[in-house]
Every structure is written in structure tokens, then in C-alpha cells.
PDB file of C-alpha atoms and ligand atoms in Angstrom:
ATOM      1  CA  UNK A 265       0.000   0.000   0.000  1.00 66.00           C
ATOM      2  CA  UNK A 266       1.253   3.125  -0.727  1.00 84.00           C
ATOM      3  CA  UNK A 267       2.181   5.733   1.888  1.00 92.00           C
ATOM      4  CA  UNK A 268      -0.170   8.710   2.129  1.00 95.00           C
ATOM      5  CA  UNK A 269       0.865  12.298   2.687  1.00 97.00           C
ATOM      6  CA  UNK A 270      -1.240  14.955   3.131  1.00 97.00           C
ATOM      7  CA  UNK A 271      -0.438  18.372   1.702  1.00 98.00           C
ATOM      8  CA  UNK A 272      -1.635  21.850   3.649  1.00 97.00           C
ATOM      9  CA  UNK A 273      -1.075  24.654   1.363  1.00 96.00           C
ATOM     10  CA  UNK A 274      -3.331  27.378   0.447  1.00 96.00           C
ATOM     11  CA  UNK A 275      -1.629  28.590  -2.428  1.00 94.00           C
ATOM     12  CA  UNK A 276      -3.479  26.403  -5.443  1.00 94.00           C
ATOM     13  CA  UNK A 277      -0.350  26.833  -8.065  1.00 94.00           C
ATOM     14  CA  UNK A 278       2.324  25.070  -5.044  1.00 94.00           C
ATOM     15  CA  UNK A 279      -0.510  22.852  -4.099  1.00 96.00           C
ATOM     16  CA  UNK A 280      -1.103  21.084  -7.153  1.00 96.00           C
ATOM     17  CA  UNK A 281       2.888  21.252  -7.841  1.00 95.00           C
ATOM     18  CA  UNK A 282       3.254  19.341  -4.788  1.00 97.00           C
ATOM     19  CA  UNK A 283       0.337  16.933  -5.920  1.00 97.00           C
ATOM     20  CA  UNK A 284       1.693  16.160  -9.080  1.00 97.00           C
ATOM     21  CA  UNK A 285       4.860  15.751  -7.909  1.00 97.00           C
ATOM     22  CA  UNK A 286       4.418  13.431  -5.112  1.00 97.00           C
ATOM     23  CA  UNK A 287       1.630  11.302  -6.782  1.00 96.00           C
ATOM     24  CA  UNK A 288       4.240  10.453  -9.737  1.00 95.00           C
ATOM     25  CA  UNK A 289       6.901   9.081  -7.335  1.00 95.00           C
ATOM     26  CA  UNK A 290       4.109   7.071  -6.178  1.00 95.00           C
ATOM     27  CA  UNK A 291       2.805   8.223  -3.021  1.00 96.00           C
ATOM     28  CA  UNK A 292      -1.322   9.155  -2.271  1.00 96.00           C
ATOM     29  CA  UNK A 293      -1.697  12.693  -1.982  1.00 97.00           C
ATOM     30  CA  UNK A 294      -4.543  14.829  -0.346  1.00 97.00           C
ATOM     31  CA  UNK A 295      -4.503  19.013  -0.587  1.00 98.00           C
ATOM     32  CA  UNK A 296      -6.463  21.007   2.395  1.00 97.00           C
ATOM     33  CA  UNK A 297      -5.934  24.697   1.614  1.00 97.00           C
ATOM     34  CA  UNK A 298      -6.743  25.490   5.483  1.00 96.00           C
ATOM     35  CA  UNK A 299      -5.896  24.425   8.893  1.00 96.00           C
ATOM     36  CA  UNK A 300      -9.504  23.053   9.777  1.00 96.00           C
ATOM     37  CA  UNK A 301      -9.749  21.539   6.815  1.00 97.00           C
ATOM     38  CA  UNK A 302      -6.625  19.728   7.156  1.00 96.00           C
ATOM     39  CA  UNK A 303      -7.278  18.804  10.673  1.00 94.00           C
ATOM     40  CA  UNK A 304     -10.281  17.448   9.297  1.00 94.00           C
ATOM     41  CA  UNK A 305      -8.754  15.360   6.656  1.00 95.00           C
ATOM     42  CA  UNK A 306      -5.843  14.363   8.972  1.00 92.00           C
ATOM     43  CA  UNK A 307      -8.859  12.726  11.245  1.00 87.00           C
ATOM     44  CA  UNK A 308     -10.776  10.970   8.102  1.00 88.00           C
ATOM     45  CA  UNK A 309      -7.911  10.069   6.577  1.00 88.00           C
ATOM     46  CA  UNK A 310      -4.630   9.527   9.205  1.00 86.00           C
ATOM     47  CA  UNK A 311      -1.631  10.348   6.917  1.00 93.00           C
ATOM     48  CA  UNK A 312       1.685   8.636   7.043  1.00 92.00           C
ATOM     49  CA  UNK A 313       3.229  12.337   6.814  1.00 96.00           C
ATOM     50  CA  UNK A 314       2.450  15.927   6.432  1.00 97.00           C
ATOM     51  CA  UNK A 315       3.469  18.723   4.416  1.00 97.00           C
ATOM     52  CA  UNK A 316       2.707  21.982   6.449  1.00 96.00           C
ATOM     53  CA  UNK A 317       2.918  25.464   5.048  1.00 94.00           C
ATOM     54  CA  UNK A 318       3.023  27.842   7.800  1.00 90.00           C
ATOM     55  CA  UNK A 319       0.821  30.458   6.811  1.00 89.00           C
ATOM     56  CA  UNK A 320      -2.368  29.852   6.058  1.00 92.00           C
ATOM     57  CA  UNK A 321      -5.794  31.621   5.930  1.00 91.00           C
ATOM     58  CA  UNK A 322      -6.989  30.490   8.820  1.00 93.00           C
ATOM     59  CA  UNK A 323      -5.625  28.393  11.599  1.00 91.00           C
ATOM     60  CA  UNK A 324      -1.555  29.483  12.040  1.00 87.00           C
ATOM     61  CA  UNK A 325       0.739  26.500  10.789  1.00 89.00           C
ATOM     62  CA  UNK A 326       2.205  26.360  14.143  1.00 89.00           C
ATOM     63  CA  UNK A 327      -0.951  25.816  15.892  1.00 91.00           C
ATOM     64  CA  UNK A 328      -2.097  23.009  13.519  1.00 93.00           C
ATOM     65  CA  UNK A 329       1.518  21.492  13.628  1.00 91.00           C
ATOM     66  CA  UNK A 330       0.317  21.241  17.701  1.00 87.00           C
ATOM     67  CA  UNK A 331      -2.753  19.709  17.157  1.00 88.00           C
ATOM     68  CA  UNK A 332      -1.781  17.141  14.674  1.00 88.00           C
ATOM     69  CA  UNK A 333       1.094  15.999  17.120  1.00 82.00           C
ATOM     70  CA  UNK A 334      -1.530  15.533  19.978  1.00 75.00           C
ATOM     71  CA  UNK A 335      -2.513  12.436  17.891  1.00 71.00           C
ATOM     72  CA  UNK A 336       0.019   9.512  17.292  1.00 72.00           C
ATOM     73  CA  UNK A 337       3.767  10.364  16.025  1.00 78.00           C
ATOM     74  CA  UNK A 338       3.428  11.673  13.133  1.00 88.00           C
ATOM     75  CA  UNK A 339       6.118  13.532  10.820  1.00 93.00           C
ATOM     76  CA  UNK A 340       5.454  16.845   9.838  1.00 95.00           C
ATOM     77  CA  UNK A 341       7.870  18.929   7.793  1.00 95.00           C
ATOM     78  CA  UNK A 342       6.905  22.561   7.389  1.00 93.00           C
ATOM     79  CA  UNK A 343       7.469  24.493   4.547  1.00 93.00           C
ATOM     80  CA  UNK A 344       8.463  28.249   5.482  1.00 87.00           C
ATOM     81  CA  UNK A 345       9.443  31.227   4.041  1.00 80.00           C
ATOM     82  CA  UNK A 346      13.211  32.457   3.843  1.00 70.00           C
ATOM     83  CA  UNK A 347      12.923  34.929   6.269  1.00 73.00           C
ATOM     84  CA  UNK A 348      10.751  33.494   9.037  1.00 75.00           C
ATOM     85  CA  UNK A 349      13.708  32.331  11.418  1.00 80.00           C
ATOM     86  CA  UNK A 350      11.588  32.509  14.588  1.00 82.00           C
ATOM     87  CA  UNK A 351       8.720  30.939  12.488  1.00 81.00           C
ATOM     88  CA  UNK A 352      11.393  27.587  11.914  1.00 81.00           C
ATOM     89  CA  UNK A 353      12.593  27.424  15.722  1.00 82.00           C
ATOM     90  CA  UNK A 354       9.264  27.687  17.248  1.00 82.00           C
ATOM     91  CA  UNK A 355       7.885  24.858  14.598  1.00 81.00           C
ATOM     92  CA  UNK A 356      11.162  22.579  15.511  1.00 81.00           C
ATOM     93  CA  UNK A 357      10.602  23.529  19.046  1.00 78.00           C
ATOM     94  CA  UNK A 358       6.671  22.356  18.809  1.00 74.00           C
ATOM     95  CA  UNK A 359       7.405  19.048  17.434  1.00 75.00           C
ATOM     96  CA  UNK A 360       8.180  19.690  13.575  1.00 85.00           C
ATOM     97  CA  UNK A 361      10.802  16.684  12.265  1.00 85.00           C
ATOM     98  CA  UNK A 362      11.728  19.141   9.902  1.00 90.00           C
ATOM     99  CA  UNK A 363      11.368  22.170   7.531  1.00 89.00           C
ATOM    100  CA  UNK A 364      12.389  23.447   3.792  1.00 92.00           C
ATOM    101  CA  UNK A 365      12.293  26.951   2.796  1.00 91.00           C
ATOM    102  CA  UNK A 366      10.404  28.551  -0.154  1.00 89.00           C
ATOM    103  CA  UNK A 367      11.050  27.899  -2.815  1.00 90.00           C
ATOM    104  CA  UNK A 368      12.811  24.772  -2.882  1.00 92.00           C
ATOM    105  CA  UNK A 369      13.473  22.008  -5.434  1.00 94.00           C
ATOM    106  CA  UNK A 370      11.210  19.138  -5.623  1.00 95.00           C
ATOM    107  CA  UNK A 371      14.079  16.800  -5.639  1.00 95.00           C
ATOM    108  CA  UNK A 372      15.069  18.284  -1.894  1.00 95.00           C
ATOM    109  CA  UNK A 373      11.273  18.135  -0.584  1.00 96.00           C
ATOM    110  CA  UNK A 374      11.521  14.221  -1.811  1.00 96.00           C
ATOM    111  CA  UNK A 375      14.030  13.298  -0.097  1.00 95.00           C
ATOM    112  CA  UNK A 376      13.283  15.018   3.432  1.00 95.00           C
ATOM    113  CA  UNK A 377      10.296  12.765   2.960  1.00 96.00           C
ATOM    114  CA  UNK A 378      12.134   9.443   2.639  1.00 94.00           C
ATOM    115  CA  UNK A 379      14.247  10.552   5.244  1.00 92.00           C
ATOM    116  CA  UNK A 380      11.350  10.967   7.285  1.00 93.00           C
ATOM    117  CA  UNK A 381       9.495   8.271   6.588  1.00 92.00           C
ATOM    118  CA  UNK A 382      12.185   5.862   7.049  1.00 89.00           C
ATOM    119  CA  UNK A 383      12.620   6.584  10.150  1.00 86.00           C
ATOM    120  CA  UNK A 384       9.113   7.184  11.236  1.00 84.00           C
ATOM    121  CA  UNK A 385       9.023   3.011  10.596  1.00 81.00           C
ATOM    122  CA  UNK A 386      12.053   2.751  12.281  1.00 75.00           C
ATOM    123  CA  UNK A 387      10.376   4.281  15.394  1.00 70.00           C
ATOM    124  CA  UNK A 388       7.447   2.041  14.683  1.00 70.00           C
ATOM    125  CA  UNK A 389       8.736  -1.200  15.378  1.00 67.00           C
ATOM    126  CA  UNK A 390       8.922  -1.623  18.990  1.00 66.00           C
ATOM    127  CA  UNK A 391      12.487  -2.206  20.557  1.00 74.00           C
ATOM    128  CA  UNK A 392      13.826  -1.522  23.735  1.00 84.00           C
ATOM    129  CA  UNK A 393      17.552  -0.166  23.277  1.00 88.00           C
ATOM    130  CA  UNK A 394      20.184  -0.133  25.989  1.00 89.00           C
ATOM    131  CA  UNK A 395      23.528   0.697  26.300  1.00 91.00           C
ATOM    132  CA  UNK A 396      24.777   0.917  30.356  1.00 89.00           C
ATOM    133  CA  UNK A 397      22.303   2.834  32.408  1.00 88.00           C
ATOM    134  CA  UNK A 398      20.263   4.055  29.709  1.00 92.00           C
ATOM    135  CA  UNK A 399      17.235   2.535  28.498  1.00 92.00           C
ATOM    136  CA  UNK A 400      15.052   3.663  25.085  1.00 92.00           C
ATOM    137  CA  UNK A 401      11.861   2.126  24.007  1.00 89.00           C
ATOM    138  CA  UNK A 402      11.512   3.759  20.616  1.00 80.00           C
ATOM    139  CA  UNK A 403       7.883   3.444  20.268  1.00 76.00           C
ATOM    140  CA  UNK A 404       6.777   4.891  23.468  1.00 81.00           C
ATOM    141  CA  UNK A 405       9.358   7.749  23.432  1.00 85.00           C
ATOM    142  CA  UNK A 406      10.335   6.823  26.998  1.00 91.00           C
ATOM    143  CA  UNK A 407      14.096   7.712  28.002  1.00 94.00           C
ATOM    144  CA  UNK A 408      15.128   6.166  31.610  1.00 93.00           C
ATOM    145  CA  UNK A 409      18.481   6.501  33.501  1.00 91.00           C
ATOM    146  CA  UNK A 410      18.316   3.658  35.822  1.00 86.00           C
ATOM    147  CA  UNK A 411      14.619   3.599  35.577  1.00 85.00           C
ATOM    148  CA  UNK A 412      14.231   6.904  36.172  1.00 89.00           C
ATOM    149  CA  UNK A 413      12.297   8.245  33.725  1.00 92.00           C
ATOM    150  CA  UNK A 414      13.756  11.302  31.440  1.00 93.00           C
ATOM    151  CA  UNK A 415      11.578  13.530  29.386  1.00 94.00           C
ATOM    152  CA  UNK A 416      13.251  14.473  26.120  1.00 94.00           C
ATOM    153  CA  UNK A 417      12.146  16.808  22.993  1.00 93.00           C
ATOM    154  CA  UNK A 418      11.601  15.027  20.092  1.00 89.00           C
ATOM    155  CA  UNK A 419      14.437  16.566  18.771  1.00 92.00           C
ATOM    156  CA  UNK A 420      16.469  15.635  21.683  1.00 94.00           C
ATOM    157  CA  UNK A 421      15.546  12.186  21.384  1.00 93.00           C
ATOM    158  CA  UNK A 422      16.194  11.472  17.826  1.00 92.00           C
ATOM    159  CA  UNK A 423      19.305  12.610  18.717  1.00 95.00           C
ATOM    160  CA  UNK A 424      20.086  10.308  21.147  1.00 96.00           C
ATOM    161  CA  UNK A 425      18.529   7.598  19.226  1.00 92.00           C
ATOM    162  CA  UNK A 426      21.259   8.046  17.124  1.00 92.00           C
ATOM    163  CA  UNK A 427      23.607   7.468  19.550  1.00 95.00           C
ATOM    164  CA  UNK A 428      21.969   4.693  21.359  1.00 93.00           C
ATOM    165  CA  UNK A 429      22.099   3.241  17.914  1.00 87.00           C
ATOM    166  CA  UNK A 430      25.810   3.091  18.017  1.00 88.00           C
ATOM    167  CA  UNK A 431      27.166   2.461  21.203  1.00 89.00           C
ATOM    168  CA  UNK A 432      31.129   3.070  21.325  1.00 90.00           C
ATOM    169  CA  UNK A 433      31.129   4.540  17.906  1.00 91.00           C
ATOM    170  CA  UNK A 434      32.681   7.767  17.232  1.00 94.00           C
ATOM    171  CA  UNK A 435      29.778   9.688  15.064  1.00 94.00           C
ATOM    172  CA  UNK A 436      31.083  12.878  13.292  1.00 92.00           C
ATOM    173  CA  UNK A 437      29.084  16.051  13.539  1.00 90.00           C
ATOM    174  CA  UNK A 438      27.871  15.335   9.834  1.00 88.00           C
ATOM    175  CA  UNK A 439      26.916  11.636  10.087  1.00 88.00           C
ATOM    176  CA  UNK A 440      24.427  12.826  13.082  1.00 91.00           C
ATOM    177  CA  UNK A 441      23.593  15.667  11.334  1.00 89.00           C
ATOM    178  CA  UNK A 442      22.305  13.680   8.224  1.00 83.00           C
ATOM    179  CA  UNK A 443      20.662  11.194  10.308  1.00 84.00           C
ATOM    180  CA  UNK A 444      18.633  13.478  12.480  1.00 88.00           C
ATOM    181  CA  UNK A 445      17.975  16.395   9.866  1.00 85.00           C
ATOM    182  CA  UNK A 446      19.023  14.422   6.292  1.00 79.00           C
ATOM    183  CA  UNK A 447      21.241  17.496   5.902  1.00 74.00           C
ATOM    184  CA  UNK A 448      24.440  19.286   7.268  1.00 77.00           C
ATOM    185  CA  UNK A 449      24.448  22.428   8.806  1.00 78.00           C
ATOM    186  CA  UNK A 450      27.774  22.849   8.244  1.00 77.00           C
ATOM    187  CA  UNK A 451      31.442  23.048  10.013  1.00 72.00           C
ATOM    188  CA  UNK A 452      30.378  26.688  11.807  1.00 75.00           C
ATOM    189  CA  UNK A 453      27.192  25.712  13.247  1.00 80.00           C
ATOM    190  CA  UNK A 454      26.409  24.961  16.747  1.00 86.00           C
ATOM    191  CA  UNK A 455      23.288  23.559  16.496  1.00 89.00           C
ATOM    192  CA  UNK A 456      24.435  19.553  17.865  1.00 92.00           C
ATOM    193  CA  UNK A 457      26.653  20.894  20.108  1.00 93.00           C
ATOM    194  CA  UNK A 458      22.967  22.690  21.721  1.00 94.00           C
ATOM    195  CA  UNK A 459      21.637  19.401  21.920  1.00 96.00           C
ATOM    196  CA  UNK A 460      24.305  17.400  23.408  1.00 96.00           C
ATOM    197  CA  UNK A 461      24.650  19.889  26.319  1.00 95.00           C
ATOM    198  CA  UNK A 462      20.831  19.612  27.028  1.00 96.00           C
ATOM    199  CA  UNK A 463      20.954  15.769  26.862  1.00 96.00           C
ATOM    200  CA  UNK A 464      24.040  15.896  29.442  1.00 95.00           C
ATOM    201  CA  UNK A 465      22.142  17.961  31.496  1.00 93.00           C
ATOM    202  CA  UNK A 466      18.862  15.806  31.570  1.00 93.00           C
ATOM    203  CA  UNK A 467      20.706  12.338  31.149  1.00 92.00           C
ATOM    204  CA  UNK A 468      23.327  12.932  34.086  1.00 90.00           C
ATOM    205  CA  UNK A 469      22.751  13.309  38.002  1.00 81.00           C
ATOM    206  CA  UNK A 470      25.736  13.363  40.420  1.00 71.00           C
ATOM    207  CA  UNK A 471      26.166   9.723  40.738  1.00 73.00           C
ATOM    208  CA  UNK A 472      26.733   9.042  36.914  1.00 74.00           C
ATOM    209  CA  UNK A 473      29.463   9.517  35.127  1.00 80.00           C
ATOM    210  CA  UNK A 474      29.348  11.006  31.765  1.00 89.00           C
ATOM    211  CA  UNK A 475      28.318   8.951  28.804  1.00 92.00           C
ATOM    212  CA  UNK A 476      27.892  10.957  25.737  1.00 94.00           C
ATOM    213  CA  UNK A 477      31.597  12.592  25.411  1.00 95.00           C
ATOM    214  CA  UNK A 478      33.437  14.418  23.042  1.00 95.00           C
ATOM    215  CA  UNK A 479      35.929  13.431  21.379  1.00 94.00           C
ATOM    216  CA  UNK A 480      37.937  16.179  20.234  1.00 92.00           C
ATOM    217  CA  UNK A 481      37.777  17.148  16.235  1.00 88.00           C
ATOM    218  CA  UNK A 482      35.786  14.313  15.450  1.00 90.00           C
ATOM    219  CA  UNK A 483      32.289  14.250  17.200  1.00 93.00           C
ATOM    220  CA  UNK A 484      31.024  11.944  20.088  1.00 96.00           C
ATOM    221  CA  UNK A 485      30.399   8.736  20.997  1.00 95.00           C
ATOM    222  CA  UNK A 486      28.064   7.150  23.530  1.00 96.00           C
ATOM    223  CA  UNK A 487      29.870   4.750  25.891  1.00 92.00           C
ATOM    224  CA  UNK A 488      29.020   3.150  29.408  1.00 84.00           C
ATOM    225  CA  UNK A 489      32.396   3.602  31.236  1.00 67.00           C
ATOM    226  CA  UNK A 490      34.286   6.330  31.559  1.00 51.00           C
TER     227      UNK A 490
HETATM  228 CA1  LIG B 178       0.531  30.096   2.354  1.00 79.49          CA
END
């Protein structure tokens, strides 16, 4: 069956871009050119993914991105435009896996999708992953440290999943980079290096030592000793 993505965008000319576009590499496509009526068709019809354009007529982007997320996981990438900076962080911030800027190339939006929906599946399949103290259960989006239970982003988690992923691997800045956002951000920016020190900070208490470390001009890697 194929997978089924629903577009919100109000402008018609984009819409039916994105329509064409996606039906021909083969997945199901439905427009809403509003927020209601895409909340609406979200709750008919529950879409393996969403396409979000932020401003619409009615209901703000970043209020519908909310509401959609109060449902099961469910990857939304929101399209933006250049300049709307605050716009990107607060959608990131509210639960958006990811966003592209207007106007993009079609080739780009297709492959933040498979990115996306790969590991949307990934998260699907229920597996508990441990490496020393730490304990993930993908599927619920539960984070313990000895049992104690750790509330992450969802962001902050796919991060770590990363990591939990490969225990006692050395992951550059880039190979985390393209497996959390399909993209790199480049040698200049800070934006994993934001993330790490907020997991540290949730992840570690006095008694434990530190298990997602640096190491120096490469990246990090997620070990159980010290
Ligand atoms: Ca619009």
C-alpha cells in the first residue's frame, strides 16, 4: 500500500505542484488549503506524513503542527518562508521533524520525505535499546536513567537515538547531522553541540558519570564507562 501524505497549502499553483509531484513518485496525496480543513482530513484520513505550510488563511501552521502531534507520532515537515527564522525554531521547538524553505526544489522536498518516513518506521517497530544505564523504548518515546524516567524533545531524542544506535562509535558532527535532519548544517554551526549539552544535562545526576563525550575534532560517541 502506498504511503499517504497529506499536503496543507493554500496557495493552489504550489498545491497542485506538490500533488503532481508526489503522486508520480508514487505516493497518495490529499490538498487542504486550510488548517480546519486539514485537521479534518488528517482525522478521516490519518496520513503517514504531512506537508505543512506555515501560513495559512486560517488556523496558524504552528498551531495546527500542535494539534496534529496531539494524535500519534506523526512527521510533519513545514514548509516556510526564507525569512521566518523565529517561524522555523518555534515549529522545531513544537514538534516539527523538519522544515524546507520557499522555494525549494522538488528533488530536496523528496528526499526530506524518505528521510522521514524511514525513520518514522524505524520508530514504529517496537524495541527496547540499551547501552549501560540508559534505556530507550523507541515506540513509546520513553528515556530512563536507571529507571528513572527522562523527558526528552523530540528533537532531543532522535538525537540520542542516534547514539543509542551506536554504542562506542565515534559519530562525526555530519553523520548525526544527516541522520537526524538528512542534511548538514555545516562546520560553523552549533546547532548539535545545543543538543548534546541539554541531553548531558537531563541524562546525568551526580552519581553518573558522563556517557555521551566528546571526542575532540571528530564528534562523540556514547559509551558506558568512563
Ligand atoms: Ca501560504
Amino acid at each position: 500500500m502506498s504511503q499517504h501524505i497529506l499536503v496543507v497549502e493554500d496557495e493552489a499553483e504550489i498545491a497542485s505542484y506538490l500533488r503532481r509531484g508526489l503522486v508520480y513518485a508514487g505516493y497518495t496525496v490529499e490538498v487542504a488549503t486550510s488548517g480546519a480543513a486539514a485537521l479534518a482530513a488528517a482525522r478521516e484520513r490519518p496520513p503517514d506524513m504531512v506537508i505543512l505550510d506555515l501560513g495559512l488563511p486560517d488556523i496558524d501552521g504552528l498551531t495546527v503542527a500542535q494539534r496534529l502531534r496531539a494524535g500519534p507520532p506523526l512527521p510533519i515537515l513545514m514548509l516556510t518562508a526564507r525569512d521566518a527564522v523565529a517561524d522555523r525554531v518555534a515549529g522545531l521547538e513544537g514538534g516539527a521533524a523538519d522544515y524546507l524553505t520557499k522555494p525549494f526544489a522538488f528533488e530536496e522536498l523528496l528526499a526530506r520525505i524518505h528521510v522521514q518516513l524511514r525513520r518514522h518506521s524505524a520508530q514504529q517497530e517496537r524495541e527496547i535499546l540499551v547501552v549501560g544505564a540508559l534505556t530507550m523504548d523507541a515506540a513509546a518515546h520513553e528515556v530512563r536513567v536507571s529507571g528513572r524516567r527522562v523527558e526528552l524533545t523530540a528533537k532531543e531524542f532522535e538525537v540520542l537515538d542516534v547514539f543509542m544506535r551506536h554504542p562506542r562509535q565515534v559519530l562525526t558532527r555530519e553523520q548525526v547531522y544527516d541522520r537526524v535532519w538528512g542534511y548538514d548544517f555545516g562546520s560553523d554551526s552549533n546547532v548539535l553541540e545545543v543538543y548534546v549539552r541539554a541531553l548531558r544535562q537531563k541524562l546525568e545526576s551526580a552519581d553518573t558519570p558522563r556517557m555521551l563525550q566528546t571526542v575532540r575534532g571528530v564528534g562523540y560517541v556514547l559509551r558506558e564507562d568512563t
